[in-house]
PDB file of C-alpha atoms in Angstrom:
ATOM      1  CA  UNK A 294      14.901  11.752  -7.192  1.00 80.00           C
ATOM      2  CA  UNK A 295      11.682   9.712  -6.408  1.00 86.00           C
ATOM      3  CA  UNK A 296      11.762   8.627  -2.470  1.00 91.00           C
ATOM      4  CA  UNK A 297       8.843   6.963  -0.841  1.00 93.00           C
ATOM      5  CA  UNK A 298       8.950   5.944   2.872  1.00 95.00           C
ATOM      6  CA  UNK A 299       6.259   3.658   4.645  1.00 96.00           C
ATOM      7  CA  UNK A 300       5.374   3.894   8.327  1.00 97.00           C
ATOM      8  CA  UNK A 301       2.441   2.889  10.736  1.00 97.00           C
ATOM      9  CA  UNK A 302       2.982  -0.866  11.072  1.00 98.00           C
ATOM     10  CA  UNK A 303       3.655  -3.107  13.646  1.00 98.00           C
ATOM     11  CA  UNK A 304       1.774  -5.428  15.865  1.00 98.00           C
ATOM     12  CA  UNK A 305      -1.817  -6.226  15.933  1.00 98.00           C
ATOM     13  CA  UNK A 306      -4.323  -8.717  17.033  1.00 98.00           C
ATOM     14  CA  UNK A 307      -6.808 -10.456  15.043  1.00 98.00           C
ATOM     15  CA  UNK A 308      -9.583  -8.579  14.365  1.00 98.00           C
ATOM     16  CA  UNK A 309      -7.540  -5.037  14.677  1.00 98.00           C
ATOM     17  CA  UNK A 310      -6.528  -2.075  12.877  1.00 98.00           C
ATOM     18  CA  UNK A 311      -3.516  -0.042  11.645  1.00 98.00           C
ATOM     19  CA  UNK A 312      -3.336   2.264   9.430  1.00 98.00           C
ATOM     20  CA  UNK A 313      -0.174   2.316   6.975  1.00 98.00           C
ATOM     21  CA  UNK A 314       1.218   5.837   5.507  1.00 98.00           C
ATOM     22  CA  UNK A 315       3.656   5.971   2.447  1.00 96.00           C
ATOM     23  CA  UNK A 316       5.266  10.118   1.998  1.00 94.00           C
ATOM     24  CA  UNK A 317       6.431  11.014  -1.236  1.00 90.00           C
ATOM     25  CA  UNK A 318       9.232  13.206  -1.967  1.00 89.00           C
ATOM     26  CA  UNK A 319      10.702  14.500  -5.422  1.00 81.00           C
ATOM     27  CA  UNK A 320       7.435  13.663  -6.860  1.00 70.00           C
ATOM     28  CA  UNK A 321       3.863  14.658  -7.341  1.00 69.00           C
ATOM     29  CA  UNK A 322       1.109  12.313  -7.982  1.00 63.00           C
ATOM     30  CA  UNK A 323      -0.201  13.887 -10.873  1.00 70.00           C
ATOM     31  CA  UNK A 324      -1.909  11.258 -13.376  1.00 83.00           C
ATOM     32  CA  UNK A 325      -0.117   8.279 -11.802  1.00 90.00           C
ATOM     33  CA  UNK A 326      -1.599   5.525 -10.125  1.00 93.00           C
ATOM     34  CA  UNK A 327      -0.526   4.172  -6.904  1.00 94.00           C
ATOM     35  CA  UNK A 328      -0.236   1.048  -4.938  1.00 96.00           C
ATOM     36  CA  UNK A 329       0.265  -1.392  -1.880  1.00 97.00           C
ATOM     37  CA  UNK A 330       1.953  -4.476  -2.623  1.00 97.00           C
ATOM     38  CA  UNK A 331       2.707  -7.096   0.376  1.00 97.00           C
ATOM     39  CA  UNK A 332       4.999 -10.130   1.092  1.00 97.00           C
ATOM     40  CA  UNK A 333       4.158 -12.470   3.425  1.00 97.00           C
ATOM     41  CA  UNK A 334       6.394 -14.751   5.040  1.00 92.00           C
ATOM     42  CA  UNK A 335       6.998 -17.680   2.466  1.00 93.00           C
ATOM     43  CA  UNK A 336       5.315 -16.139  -0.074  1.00 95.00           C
ATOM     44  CA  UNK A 337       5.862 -14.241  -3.423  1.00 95.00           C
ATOM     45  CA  UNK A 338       4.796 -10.413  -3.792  1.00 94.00           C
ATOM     46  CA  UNK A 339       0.913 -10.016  -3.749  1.00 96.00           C
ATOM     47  CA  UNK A 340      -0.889  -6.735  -4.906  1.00 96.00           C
ATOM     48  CA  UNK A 341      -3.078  -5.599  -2.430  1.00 97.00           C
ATOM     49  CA  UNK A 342      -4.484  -2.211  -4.010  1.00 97.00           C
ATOM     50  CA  UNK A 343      -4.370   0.692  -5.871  1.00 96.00           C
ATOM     51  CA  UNK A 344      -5.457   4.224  -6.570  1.00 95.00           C
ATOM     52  CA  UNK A 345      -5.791   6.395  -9.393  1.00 92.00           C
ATOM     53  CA  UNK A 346      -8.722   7.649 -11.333  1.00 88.00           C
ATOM     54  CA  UNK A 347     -10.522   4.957  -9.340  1.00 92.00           C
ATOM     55  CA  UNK A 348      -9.193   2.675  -7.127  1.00 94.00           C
ATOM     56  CA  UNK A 349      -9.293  -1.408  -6.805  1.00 94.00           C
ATOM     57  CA  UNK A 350      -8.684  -3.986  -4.517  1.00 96.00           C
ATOM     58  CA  UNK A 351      -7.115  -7.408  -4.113  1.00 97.00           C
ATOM     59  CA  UNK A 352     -10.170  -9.721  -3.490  1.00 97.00           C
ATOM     60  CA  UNK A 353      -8.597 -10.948  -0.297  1.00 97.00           C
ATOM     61  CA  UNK A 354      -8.831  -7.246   1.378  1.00 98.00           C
ATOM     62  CA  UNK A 355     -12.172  -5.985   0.068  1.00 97.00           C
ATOM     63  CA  UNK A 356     -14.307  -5.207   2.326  1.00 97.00           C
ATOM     64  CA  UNK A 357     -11.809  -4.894   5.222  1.00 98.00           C
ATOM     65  CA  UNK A 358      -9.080  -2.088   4.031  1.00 98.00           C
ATOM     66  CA  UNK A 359      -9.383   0.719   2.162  1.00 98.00           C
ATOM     67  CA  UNK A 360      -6.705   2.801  -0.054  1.00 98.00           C
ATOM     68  CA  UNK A 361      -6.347   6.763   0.079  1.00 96.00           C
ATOM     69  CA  UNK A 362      -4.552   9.835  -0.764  1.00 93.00           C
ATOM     70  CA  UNK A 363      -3.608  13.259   0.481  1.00 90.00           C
ATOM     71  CA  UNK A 364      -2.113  15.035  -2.929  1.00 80.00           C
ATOM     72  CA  UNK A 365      -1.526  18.255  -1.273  1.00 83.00           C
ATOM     73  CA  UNK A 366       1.134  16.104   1.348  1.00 86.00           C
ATOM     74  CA  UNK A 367       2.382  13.522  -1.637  1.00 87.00           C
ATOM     75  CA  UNK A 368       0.899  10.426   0.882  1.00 93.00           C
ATOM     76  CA  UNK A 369      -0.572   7.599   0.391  1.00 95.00           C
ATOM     77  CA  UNK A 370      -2.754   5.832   3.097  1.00 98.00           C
ATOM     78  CA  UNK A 371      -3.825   2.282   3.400  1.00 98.00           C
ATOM     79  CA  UNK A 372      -6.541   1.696   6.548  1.00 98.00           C
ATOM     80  CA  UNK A 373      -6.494  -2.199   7.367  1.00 98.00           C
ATOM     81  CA  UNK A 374      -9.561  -3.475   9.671  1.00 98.00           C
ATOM     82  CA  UNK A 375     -10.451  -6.768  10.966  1.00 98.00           C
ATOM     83  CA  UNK A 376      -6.903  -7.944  10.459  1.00 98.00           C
ATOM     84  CA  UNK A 377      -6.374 -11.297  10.077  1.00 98.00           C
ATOM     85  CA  UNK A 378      -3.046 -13.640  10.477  1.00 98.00           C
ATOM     86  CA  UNK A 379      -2.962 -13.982   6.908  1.00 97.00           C
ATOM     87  CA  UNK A 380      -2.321 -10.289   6.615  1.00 98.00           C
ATOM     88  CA  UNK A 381       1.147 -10.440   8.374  1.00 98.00           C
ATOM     89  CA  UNK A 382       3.697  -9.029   5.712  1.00 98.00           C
ATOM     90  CA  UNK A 383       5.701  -6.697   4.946  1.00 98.00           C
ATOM     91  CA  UNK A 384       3.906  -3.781   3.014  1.00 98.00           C
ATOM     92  CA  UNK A 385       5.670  -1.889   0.276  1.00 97.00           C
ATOM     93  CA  UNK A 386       4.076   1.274  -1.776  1.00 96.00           C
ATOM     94  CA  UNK A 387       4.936   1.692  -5.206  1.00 95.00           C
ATOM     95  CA  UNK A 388       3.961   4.156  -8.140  1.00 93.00           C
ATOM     96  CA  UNK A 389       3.092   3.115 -11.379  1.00 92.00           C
ATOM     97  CA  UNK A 390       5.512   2.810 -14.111  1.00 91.00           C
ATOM     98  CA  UNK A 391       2.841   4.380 -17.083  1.00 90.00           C
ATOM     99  CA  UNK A 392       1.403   7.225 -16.308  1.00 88.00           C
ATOM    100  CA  UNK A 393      -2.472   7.117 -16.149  1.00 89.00           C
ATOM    101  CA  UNK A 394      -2.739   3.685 -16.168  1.00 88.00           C
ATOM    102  CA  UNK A 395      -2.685   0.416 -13.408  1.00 88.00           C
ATOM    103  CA  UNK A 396      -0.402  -2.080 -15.044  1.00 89.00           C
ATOM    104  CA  UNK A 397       1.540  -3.601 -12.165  1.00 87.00           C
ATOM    105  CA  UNK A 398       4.720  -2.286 -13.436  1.00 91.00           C
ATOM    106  CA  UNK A 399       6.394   0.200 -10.773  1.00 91.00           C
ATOM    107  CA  UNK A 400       8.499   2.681 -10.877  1.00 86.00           C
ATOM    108  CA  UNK A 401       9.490   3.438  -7.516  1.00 90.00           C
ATOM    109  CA  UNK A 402       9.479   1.248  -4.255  1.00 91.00           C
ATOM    110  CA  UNK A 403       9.373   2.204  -0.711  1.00 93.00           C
ATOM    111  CA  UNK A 404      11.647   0.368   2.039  1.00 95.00           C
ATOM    112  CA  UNK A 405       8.284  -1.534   3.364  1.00 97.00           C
ATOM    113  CA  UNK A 406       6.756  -1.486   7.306  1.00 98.00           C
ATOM    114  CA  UNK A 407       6.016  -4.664   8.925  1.00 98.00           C
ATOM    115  CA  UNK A 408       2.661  -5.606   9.491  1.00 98.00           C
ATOM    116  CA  UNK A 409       2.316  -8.779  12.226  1.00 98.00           C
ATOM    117  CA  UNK A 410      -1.181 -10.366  13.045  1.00 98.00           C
ATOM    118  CA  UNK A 411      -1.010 -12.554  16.375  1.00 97.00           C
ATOM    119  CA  UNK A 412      -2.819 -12.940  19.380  1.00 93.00           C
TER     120      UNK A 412
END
């Protein structure tokens, strides 16, 4: 069974860092793609990024975080600079549904880690 577990948020102010982890267990990343997806307070889900083959960001990140992956430890890494206020959500990882491929459909969600932006 597929089990994904976020860590590394919390607190920040504007203009900070933090950088999010997502571990994998019963599962190898293989030809999947994988992704951040956030909610922010109010707000439906929003894709932030993903990584496969290549990787891609939301337009509202690029430029300030960037997505990553240790295969050999089954994590997945997302480094946020210059935070912002309109970051603050709750981040959730996910892997892709179809194998190979960056379709938005998941197949397994973590529990999400709470990312707040205030002064």
């Amino acid at each position: 069974q597929v089990q994904l577990v976020e860590s590394g948020g919390g607190l920040v102010q504007p203009g900070g860092s933090l950088r999010l982890s997502c571990r994998a267990s019963g599962f190898t990343f293989l030809n999947y793609y994988r992704d951040w997806v956030r909610q922010a307070p109010g707000k439906g889900l929003e894709w932030v990024s993903a990584i496969g083959g290549s990787t891609n960001n939301a337009d509202s990140v690029k430029g300030r975080f960037t997505i990553s992956r240790d295969g050999a430890k089954n994590t997945l890494y997302l480094q946020m600079n210059s935070l912002k206020p309109e970051d603050t959500a709750v981040y959730y990882c996910a892997i892709e549904l179809q194998e190979g491929a960056a379709t938005g459909l998941f197949g397994s969600w973590g529990q999400g880690t709470q990312v707040t932006v205030s002064s």
